[in-house]
Amino acid sequence: MDRLEEFIRGLPKAELHLHIEGSLEPEQMFAFARRNGIELPFADVEAVRAAYAFSNLQDFLDIYYQGARVLLTQQDFQDLAMAYFRRIAADGARHAEIFFDPQTHTERGVAFPVVAEGLLAGMAQAQAELGVSSKLILCFLRHLSEDEAFETLSQAEPYLDRIVGVGLDSSEIGHPPAKFARVFAAARAKGLKTVAHAGEEGPPDYVYQALDLLEVDRIDHGNRALEDDALTERLAREGMTLTVCPLSNLKLCVIDDLVVHPLKTMLALGLRATINSDDPAYFGGYLGQNWTRTAEALDLSRDELVTLARNSFTGSFLAPDEITVHLAEIDRYVAGFA
Ligand code: HPA
Ligand code: ZN
């Protein structure tokens, strides 16, 4: 391990943009398929990996929804979550705010409580065994209707004390944030935080809509906001956290090469950017890989890395006193890293 990797590994950090279904590794896909008696359209793990060549978001989503079909039982969801937490604990993560897509499962007859109870059990296990804390964010699939989002929110009702917020994911173009303004208002009225994918493939206008119509607490991705100077200035002025996902952007052809990734520019513009993995089993790396590969490609300085680590906690939904503890831990770590 070189010095950069070592510094990054020990740096206390949080992950704020992770789809738990996107942490399903091909090996695990086969194991779950076997124990659940499900036929996969792939001969072996190599064939699955070979299928992970995407030219855009939709290419990926098609295979991602197909993969999720192996998840049936509460134990599957708990095991999936725990495998993810083991990975990020090894990457020096202290906290994660994870997305789940209930509609991907309820549509196939897997009941909301099976999914929620399984994930919450995995989260409790991660806290107990790894010391990694976490929060759960329910994402609405934006290619489905507003009515279906409302139905999902009502299914979540018994769990709202254990769900920190709602998000918006799936196919961005053609499904603007405006479509979900009312269900987000209902979620906010219940005391939930709100986040939305915006500006990954969609135009800057979708970022404005996420801010003005959904009143989000964070923007997921946000890359295309940089095309609009007034929007960029507003995001910086308002201290809006952007959950940026470098290896995802590379795999989904949002960028051609990591060396042209906008992360360093975002920091220079005063944007509160963070580094995240999005769907690590599909995009070639977990949190640590996203950090090291981006740091190398963009030649990020020690100060920039520390800023990114701080942003991952200040942008989290942890309580202010918990954030203070993590920031102090970062300071101690940096002071002690000779
Ligand atoms: N974008 C939109 N929807 C998603 C993604 C993503 O990167 N990953 C899982 N669902
Ligand atoms: Zn995402």
Tab-separated table of C-alpha atoms and ligand atoms in Angstrom:
chain	number	residue	atom	x	y	z
A	1	MET	CA	0.000	0.000	0.000
A	2	ASP	CA	1.457	3.367	-0.950
A	3	ARG	CA	1.298	6.487	1.219
A	4	LEU	CA	-1.727	7.965	-0.532
A	5	GLU	CA	-3.700	4.759	-0.157
A	6	GLU	CA	-2.636	4.488	3.462
A	7	PHE	CA	-3.668	8.084	4.186
A	8	ILE	CA	-7.054	7.565	2.531
A	9	ARG	CA	-7.675	4.220	4.202
A	10	GLY	CA	-7.248	5.677	7.697
A	11	LEU	CA	-9.099	8.927	7.018
A	12	PRO	CA	-12.490	8.818	8.800
A	13	LYS	CA	-15.173	9.110	6.125
A	14	ALA	CA	-18.852	8.534	5.380
A	15	GLU	CA	-20.653	7.272	2.307
A	16	LEU	CA	-23.768	9.250	1.349
A	17	HIS	CA	-24.693	7.784	-2.050
A	18	LEU	CA	-25.011	4.024	-2.186
A	19	HIS	CA	-27.799	1.909	-3.627
A	20	ILE	CA	-27.750	-1.258	-1.538
A	21	GLU	CA	-29.074	-3.300	-4.476
A	22	GLY	CA	-26.031	-2.014	-6.382
A	23	SER	CA	-23.715	-3.767	-3.929
A	24	LEU	CA	-24.901	-7.198	-5.110
A	25	GLU	CA	-21.715	-8.939	-6.269
A	26	PRO	CA	-21.967	-11.549	-9.047
A	27	GLU	CA	-20.812	-14.282	-6.621
A	28	GLN	CA	-23.577	-13.290	-4.231
A	29	MET	CA	-26.080	-13.187	-7.099
A	30	PHE	CA	-25.326	-16.845	-7.779
A	31	ALA	CA	-25.416	-17.771	-4.095
A	32	PHE	CA	-28.820	-16.118	-3.554
A	33	ALA	CA	-30.176	-17.590	-6.814
A	34	ARG	CA	-29.097	-21.059	-5.671
A	35	ARG	CA	-30.587	-20.819	-2.207
A	36	ASN	CA	-33.816	-19.306	-3.572
A	37	GLY	CA	-34.168	-21.697	-6.525
A	38	ILE	CA	-33.994	-18.936	-9.145
A	39	GLU	CA	-32.635	-19.463	-12.678
A	40	LEU	CA	-30.140	-16.829	-13.835
A	41	PRO	CA	-29.712	-15.919	-17.509
A	42	PHE	CA	-25.911	-16.155	-17.008
A	43	ALA	CA	-23.714	-19.261	-17.169
A	44	ASP	CA	-21.252	-18.078	-14.525
A	45	VAL	CA	-19.738	-15.140	-12.669
A	46	GLU	CA	-17.480	-14.249	-15.620
A	47	ALA	CA	-20.515	-14.002	-17.915
A	48	VAL	CA	-22.161	-11.617	-15.437
A	49	ARG	CA	-19.046	-9.436	-15.245
A	50	ALA	CA	-18.793	-9.418	-19.044
A	51	ALA	CA	-22.355	-8.048	-19.203
A	52	TYR	CA	-21.306	-5.020	-17.117
A	53	ALA	CA	-20.332	-2.867	-20.088
A	54	PHE	CA	-22.663	0.114	-20.093
A	55	SER	CA	-22.911	3.071	-22.430
A	56	ASN	CA	-25.447	5.006	-20.360
A	57	LEU	CA	-27.623	4.927	-17.238
A	58	GLN	CA	-30.449	2.900	-18.813
A	59	ASP	CA	-28.074	0.122	-19.960
A	60	PHE	CA	-27.025	-0.270	-16.361
A	61	LEU	CA	-30.521	-0.019	-14.867
A	62	ASP	CA	-31.818	-2.842	-17.064
A	63	ILE	CA	-29.220	-5.257	-15.698
A	64	TYR	CA	-29.402	-3.874	-12.153
A	65	TYR	CA	-33.155	-4.520	-11.889
A	66	GLN	CA	-32.642	-7.999	-13.327
A	67	GLY	CA	-29.936	-8.771	-10.754
A	68	ALA	CA	-32.193	-7.701	-7.873
A	69	ARG	CA	-34.604	-10.559	-8.729
A	70	VAL	CA	-32.479	-12.962	-6.671
A	71	LEU	CA	-33.322	-11.056	-3.459
A	72	LEU	CA	-36.338	-12.700	-1.841
A	73	THR	CA	-36.009	-13.145	1.900
A	74	GLN	CA	-35.318	-10.963	4.896
A	75	GLN	CA	-32.066	-12.888	5.329
A	76	ASP	CA	-31.029	-12.009	1.744
A	77	PHE	CA	-31.411	-8.294	2.473
A	78	GLN	CA	-29.594	-8.590	5.787
A	79	ASP	CA	-26.717	-10.529	4.202
A	80	LEU	CA	-26.531	-8.064	1.302
A	81	ALA	CA	-26.300	-5.103	3.676
A	82	MET	CA	-23.768	-6.779	5.958
A	83	ALA	CA	-21.488	-7.710	3.041
A	84	TYR	CA	-21.518	-4.052	1.986
A	85	PHE	CA	-20.733	-2.791	5.491
A	86	ARG	CA	-17.788	-5.211	5.777
A	87	ARG	CA	-16.342	-3.736	2.572
A	88	ILE	CA	-16.636	-0.131	3.636
A	89	ALA	CA	-15.430	-0.786	7.173
A	90	ALA	CA	-12.208	-2.042	5.539
A	91	ASP	CA	-12.097	1.253	3.595
A	92	GLY	CA	-12.173	3.327	6.781
A	93	ALA	CA	-15.854	4.311	6.606
A	94	ARG	CA	-17.474	5.197	9.921
A	95	HIS	CA	-20.983	5.903	8.638
A	96	ALA	CA	-23.189	5.282	5.584
A	97	GLU	CA	-26.568	6.555	4.397
A	98	ILE	CA	-27.880	3.853	2.121
A	99	PHE	CA	-30.604	3.951	-0.513
A	100	PHE	CA	-33.037	1.157	-1.158
A	101	ASP	CA	-35.590	0.793	-3.948
A	102	PRO	CA	-38.679	-0.826	-2.366
A	103	GLN	CA	-40.620	-0.773	-5.649
A	104	THR	CA	-38.054	-3.035	-7.317
A	105	HIS	CA	-39.080	-5.659	-4.773
A	106	THR	CA	-42.765	-5.012	-4.089
A	107	GLU	CA	-43.409	-5.149	-7.861
A	108	ARG	CA	-42.170	-8.772	-7.771
A	109	GLY	CA	-44.217	-9.729	-4.750
A	110	VAL	CA	-41.564	-9.224	-2.057
A	111	ALA	CA	-43.371	-7.299	0.676
A	112	PHE	CA	-42.071	-3.969	1.981
A	113	PRO	CA	-41.510	-5.296	5.551
A	114	VAL	CA	-39.316	-8.159	4.267
A	115	VAL	CA	-37.000	-5.633	2.607
A	116	ALA	CA	-37.061	-3.078	5.411
A	117	GLU	CA	-36.623	-5.573	8.265
A	118	GLY	CA	-33.749	-7.299	6.473
A	119	LEU	CA	-31.859	-4.075	5.780
A	120	LEU	CA	-32.465	-2.718	9.289
A	121	ALA	CA	-31.161	-5.994	10.754
A	122	GLY	CA	-28.014	-5.696	8.599
A	123	MET	CA	-27.565	-2.107	9.745
A	124	ALA	CA	-27.895	-3.096	13.414
A	125	GLN	CA	-25.408	-5.927	12.892
A	126	ALA	CA	-22.925	-3.546	11.243
A	127	GLN	CA	-23.183	-1.152	14.174
A	128	ALA	CA	-22.652	-3.968	16.685
A	129	GLU	CA	-19.899	-5.908	14.881
A	130	LEU	CA	-18.070	-3.239	12.886
A	131	GLY	CA	-18.874	0.015	14.675
A	132	VAL	CA	-20.215	1.460	11.418
A	133	SER	CA	-23.348	3.565	11.873
A	134	SER	CA	-25.922	3.977	9.123
A	135	LYS	CA	-29.205	5.503	8.049
A	136	LEU	CA	-31.771	4.303	5.529
A	137	ILE	CA	-33.165	6.357	2.628
A	138	LEU	CA	-36.182	5.158	0.653
A	139	CYS	CA	-35.893	5.957	-3.056
A	140	PHE	CA	-38.876	6.310	-5.366
A	141	LEU	CA	-38.346	4.945	-8.872
A	142	ARG	CA	-38.885	7.956	-11.097
A	143	HIS	CA	-39.881	5.923	-14.163
A	144	LEU	CA	-42.980	4.845	-12.202
A	145	SER	CA	-45.950	7.085	-11.434
A	146	GLU	CA	-46.615	9.618	-8.696
A	147	ASP	CA	-49.467	7.379	-7.457
A	148	GLU	CA	-47.076	4.461	-7.075
A	149	ALA	CA	-44.681	6.680	-5.113
A	150	PHE	CA	-47.534	7.670	-2.771
A	151	GLU	CA	-48.420	3.989	-2.355
A	152	THR	CA	-44.798	3.220	-1.443
A	153	LEU	CA	-44.734	6.056	1.093
A	154	SER	CA	-47.844	4.636	2.737
A	155	GLN	CA	-46.265	1.153	2.896
A	156	ALA	CA	-43.304	2.765	4.661
A	157	GLU	CA	-45.502	4.336	7.340
A	158	PRO	CA	-44.742	1.743	10.097
A	159	TYR	CA	-40.994	2.256	9.472
A	160	LEU	CA	-40.793	6.036	9.327
A	161	ASP	CA	-39.048	6.219	12.692
A	162	ARG	CA	-36.233	4.124	11.142
A	163	ILE	CA	-36.100	5.761	7.692
A	164	VAL	CA	-34.291	9.104	7.638
A	165	GLY	CA	-35.507	10.346	4.289
A	166	VAL	CA	-36.684	9.796	0.750
A	167	GLY	CA	-34.798	10.003	-2.525
A	168	LEU	CA	-35.441	9.792	-6.248
A	169	ASP	CA	-33.576	7.441	-8.571
A	170	SER	CA	-33.788	5.384	-11.803
A	171	SER	CA	-34.122	6.793	-15.364
A	172	GLU	CA	-33.567	10.542	-15.079
A	173	ILE	CA	-34.245	11.945	-18.537
A	174	GLY	CA	-37.976	12.317	-19.178
A	175	HIS	CA	-38.805	11.978	-15.478
A	176	PRO	CA	-38.147	15.427	-13.988
A	177	PRO	CA	-38.285	16.119	-10.250
A	178	ALA	CA	-41.528	18.105	-10.821
A	179	LYS	CA	-43.356	14.790	-11.314
A	180	PHE	CA	-42.764	14.024	-7.608
A	181	ALA	CA	-43.270	17.463	-6.020
A	182	ARG	CA	-46.410	16.409	-4.130
A	183	VAL	CA	-45.079	13.134	-2.745
A	184	PHE	CA	-41.895	14.890	-1.612
A	185	ALA	CA	-44.031	17.551	0.117
A	186	ALA	CA	-45.916	14.739	1.872
A	187	ALA	CA	-42.633	13.140	2.928
A	188	ARG	CA	-41.300	16.442	4.279
A	189	ALA	CA	-44.560	16.950	6.202
A	190	LYS	CA	-43.831	13.609	7.930
A	191	GLY	CA	-40.435	14.960	9.027
A	192	LEU	CA	-38.382	13.071	6.447
A	193	LYS	CA	-35.234	14.471	4.838
A	194	THR	CA	-35.199	14.638	1.045
A	195	VAL	CA	-32.544	13.997	-1.597
A	196	ALA	CA	-32.800	13.474	-5.352
A	197	HIS	CA	-30.627	12.307	-8.214
A	198	ALA	CA	-30.329	15.335	-10.487
A	199	GLY	CA	-27.888	16.398	-13.155
A	200	GLU	CA	-26.344	12.959	-13.647
A	201	GLU	CA	-27.672	12.740	-17.217
A	202	GLY	CA	-30.458	15.297	-16.869
A	203	PRO	CA	-30.059	19.046	-17.545
A	204	PRO	CA	-29.343	21.824	-15.023
A	205	ASP	CA	-33.097	22.554	-14.996
A	206	TYR	CA	-33.636	19.256	-13.160
A	207	VAL	CA	-31.232	20.454	-10.447
A	208	TYR	CA	-33.244	23.691	-10.110
A	209	GLN	CA	-36.418	21.599	-9.843
A	210	ALA	CA	-34.881	19.401	-7.141
A	211	LEU	CA	-33.990	22.544	-5.163
A	212	ASP	CA	-37.157	24.556	-5.727
A	213	LEU	CA	-39.882	21.920	-6.072
A	214	LEU	CA	-38.546	19.059	-3.937
A	215	GLU	CA	-36.645	21.312	-1.469
A	216	VAL	CA	-33.923	18.703	-1.203
A	217	ASP	CA	-31.318	18.545	1.556
A	218	ARG	CA	-28.717	17.065	-0.850
A	219	ILE	CA	-28.278	16.653	-4.590
A	220	ASP	CA	-27.172	13.198	-5.745
A	221	HIS	CA	-24.563	13.557	-8.523
A	222	GLY	CA	-25.225	17.143	-9.711
A	223	ASN	CA	-22.468	17.031	-12.330
A	224	ARG	CA	-24.412	18.930	-14.970
A	225	ALA	CA	-25.065	21.840	-12.591
A	226	LEU	CA	-21.614	23.047	-13.649
A	227	GLU	CA	-23.049	23.949	-17.070
A	228	ASP	CA	-24.956	26.809	-15.388
A	229	ASP	CA	-22.873	29.454	-13.598
A	230	ALA	CA	-25.781	30.936	-11.649
A	231	LEU	CA	-26.792	27.478	-10.448
A	232	THR	CA	-23.219	26.628	-9.477
A	233	GLU	CA	-22.950	29.857	-7.481
A	234	ARG	CA	-26.252	29.157	-5.775
A	235	LEU	CA	-25.227	25.614	-4.774
A	236	ALA	CA	-21.970	26.963	-3.331
A	237	ARG	CA	-23.704	29.844	-1.525
A	238	GLU	CA	-26.327	27.537	-0.009
A	239	GLY	CA	-23.705	24.996	1.049
A	240	MET	CA	-25.583	22.236	-0.785
A	241	THR	CA	-23.925	18.848	-0.512
A	242	LEU	CA	-23.365	17.023	-3.806
A	243	THR	CA	-22.948	13.257	-3.564
A	244	VAL	CA	-20.566	12.698	-6.455
A	245	CYS	CA	-19.762	9.195	-7.746
A	246	PRO	CA	-16.565	9.151	-9.849
A	247	LEU	CA	-16.365	5.474	-10.877
A	248	SER	CA	-20.092	5.469	-11.629
A	249	ASN	CA	-19.619	8.510	-13.861
A	250	LEU	CA	-16.833	6.664	-15.684
A	251	LYS	CA	-18.759	3.398	-16.119
A	252	LEU	CA	-21.941	5.153	-17.281
A	253	CYS	CA	-19.998	7.339	-19.733
A	254	VAL	CA	-20.888	10.618	-17.994
A	255	ILE	CA	-17.122	11.262	-18.389
A	256	ASP	CA	-14.583	9.658	-20.757
A	257	ASP	CA	-11.712	9.408	-18.303
A	258	LEU	CA	-11.231	9.971	-14.561
A	259	VAL	CA	-8.589	12.620	-15.307
A	260	VAL	CA	-11.363	14.891	-16.630
A	261	HIS	CA	-13.713	14.251	-13.705
A	262	PRO	CA	-15.136	17.587	-12.398
A	263	LEU	CA	-14.587	16.795	-8.701
A	264	LYS	CA	-11.485	18.978	-8.274
A	265	THR	CA	-13.204	21.827	-10.116
A	266	MET	CA	-16.242	21.449	-7.866
A	267	LEU	CA	-14.054	21.886	-4.786
A	268	ALA	CA	-12.282	24.881	-6.335
A	269	LEU	CA	-15.684	26.483	-6.982
A	270	GLY	CA	-16.575	26.088	-3.308
A	271	LEU	CA	-19.094	23.297	-3.863
A	272	ARG	CA	-19.578	20.869	-0.991
A	273	ALA	CA	-18.728	17.731	-2.942
A	274	THR	CA	-18.323	14.239	-1.513
A	275	ILE	CA	-16.970	10.961	-2.939
A	276	ASN	CA	-19.289	7.951	-3.147
A	277	SER	CA	-19.597	4.607	-4.909
A	278	ASP	CA	-23.254	4.551	-6.142
A	279	ASP	CA	-23.452	0.874	-7.249
A	280	PRO	CA	-20.042	-0.558	-6.360
A	281	ALA	CA	-20.624	-4.137	-7.561
A	282	TYR	CA	-21.456	-2.802	-11.028
A	283	PHE	CA	-19.082	0.152	-11.330
A	284	GLY	CA	-15.736	-1.353	-10.397
A	285	GLY	CA	-15.091	-0.279	-6.856
A	286	TYR	CA	-16.284	0.436	-3.339
A	287	LEU	CA	-15.766	3.638	-1.398
A	288	GLY	CA	-11.995	3.254	-0.962
A	289	GLN	CA	-11.429	2.596	-4.677
A	290	ASN	CA	-13.459	5.667	-5.581
A	291	TRP	CA	-11.275	7.731	-3.256
A	292	THR	CA	-7.879	6.394	-4.330
A	293	ARG	CA	-8.522	6.244	-8.057
A	294	THR	CA	-9.984	9.767	-8.080
A	295	ALA	CA	-7.177	11.122	-5.883
A	296	GLU	CA	-4.588	9.661	-8.254
A	297	ALA	CA	-6.336	10.750	-11.457
A	298	LEU	CA	-6.923	14.326	-10.270
A	299	ASP	CA	-3.799	14.606	-8.127
A	300	LEU	CA	-5.899	15.656	-5.133
A	301	SER	CA	-3.939	17.331	-2.353
A	302	ARG	CA	-3.970	16.309	1.289
A	303	ASP	CA	-6.117	19.394	2.013
A	304	GLU	CA	-8.603	18.463	-0.703
A	305	LEU	CA	-8.899	14.932	0.672
A	306	VAL	CA	-9.516	16.274	4.170
A	307	THR	CA	-12.166	18.653	2.819
A	308	LEU	CA	-13.885	15.724	1.107
A	309	ALA	CA	-13.842	13.713	4.327
A	310	ARG	CA	-15.235	16.648	6.313
A	311	ASN	CA	-17.947	17.200	3.681
A	312	SER	CA	-19.025	13.569	4.005
A	313	PHE	CA	-19.944	14.199	7.643
A	314	THR	CA	-21.215	17.788	7.428
A	315	GLY	CA	-23.481	16.680	4.563
A	316	SER	CA	-24.777	13.661	6.473
A	317	PHE	CA	-28.023	13.360	8.416
A	318	LEU	CA	-26.189	12.651	11.662
A	319	ALA	CA	-26.977	14.885	14.642
A	320	PRO	CA	-24.755	18.003	15.026
A	321	ASP	CA	-22.995	16.577	18.102
A	322	GLU	CA	-22.230	13.327	16.236
A	323	ILE	CA	-20.825	15.310	13.301
A	324	THR	CA	-18.612	17.259	15.698
A	325	VAL	CA	-17.177	14.000	17.048
A	326	HIS	CA	-16.337	12.742	13.544
A	327	LEU	CA	-14.744	16.059	12.520
A	328	ALA	CA	-12.571	16.022	15.633
A	329	GLU	CA	-11.540	12.475	14.749
A	330	ILE	CA	-10.484	13.646	11.275
A	331	ASP	CA	-8.402	16.440	12.835
A	332	ARG	CA	-6.729	13.980	15.212
A	333	TYR	CA	-5.992	11.561	12.391
A	334	VAL	CA	-4.475	14.204	10.129
A	335	ALA	CA	-2.349	15.631	12.970
A	336	GLY	CA	-1.053	12.144	13.764
A	337	PHE	CA	-0.283	11.073	10.190
A	338	ALA	CA	3.417	11.766	9.945
B	1	HPA	N1	-28.733	6.745	-11.137
B	1	HPA	C1	-30.063	6.613	-11.121
B	1	HPA	N2	-30.671	5.579	-10.571
B	1	HPA	C2	-29.925	4.638	-9.999
B	1	HPA	C3	-28.549	4.707	-10.006
B	1	HPA	C4	-27.922	5.831	-10.586
B	1	HPA	O1	-26.696	5.983	-10.625
B	1	HPA	N3	-28.104	3.607	-9.367
B	1	HPA	C5	-29.188	2.899	-8.994
B	1	HPA	N4	-30.296	3.505	-9.394
B	2	ZN	ZN	-27.219	6.745	-7.522
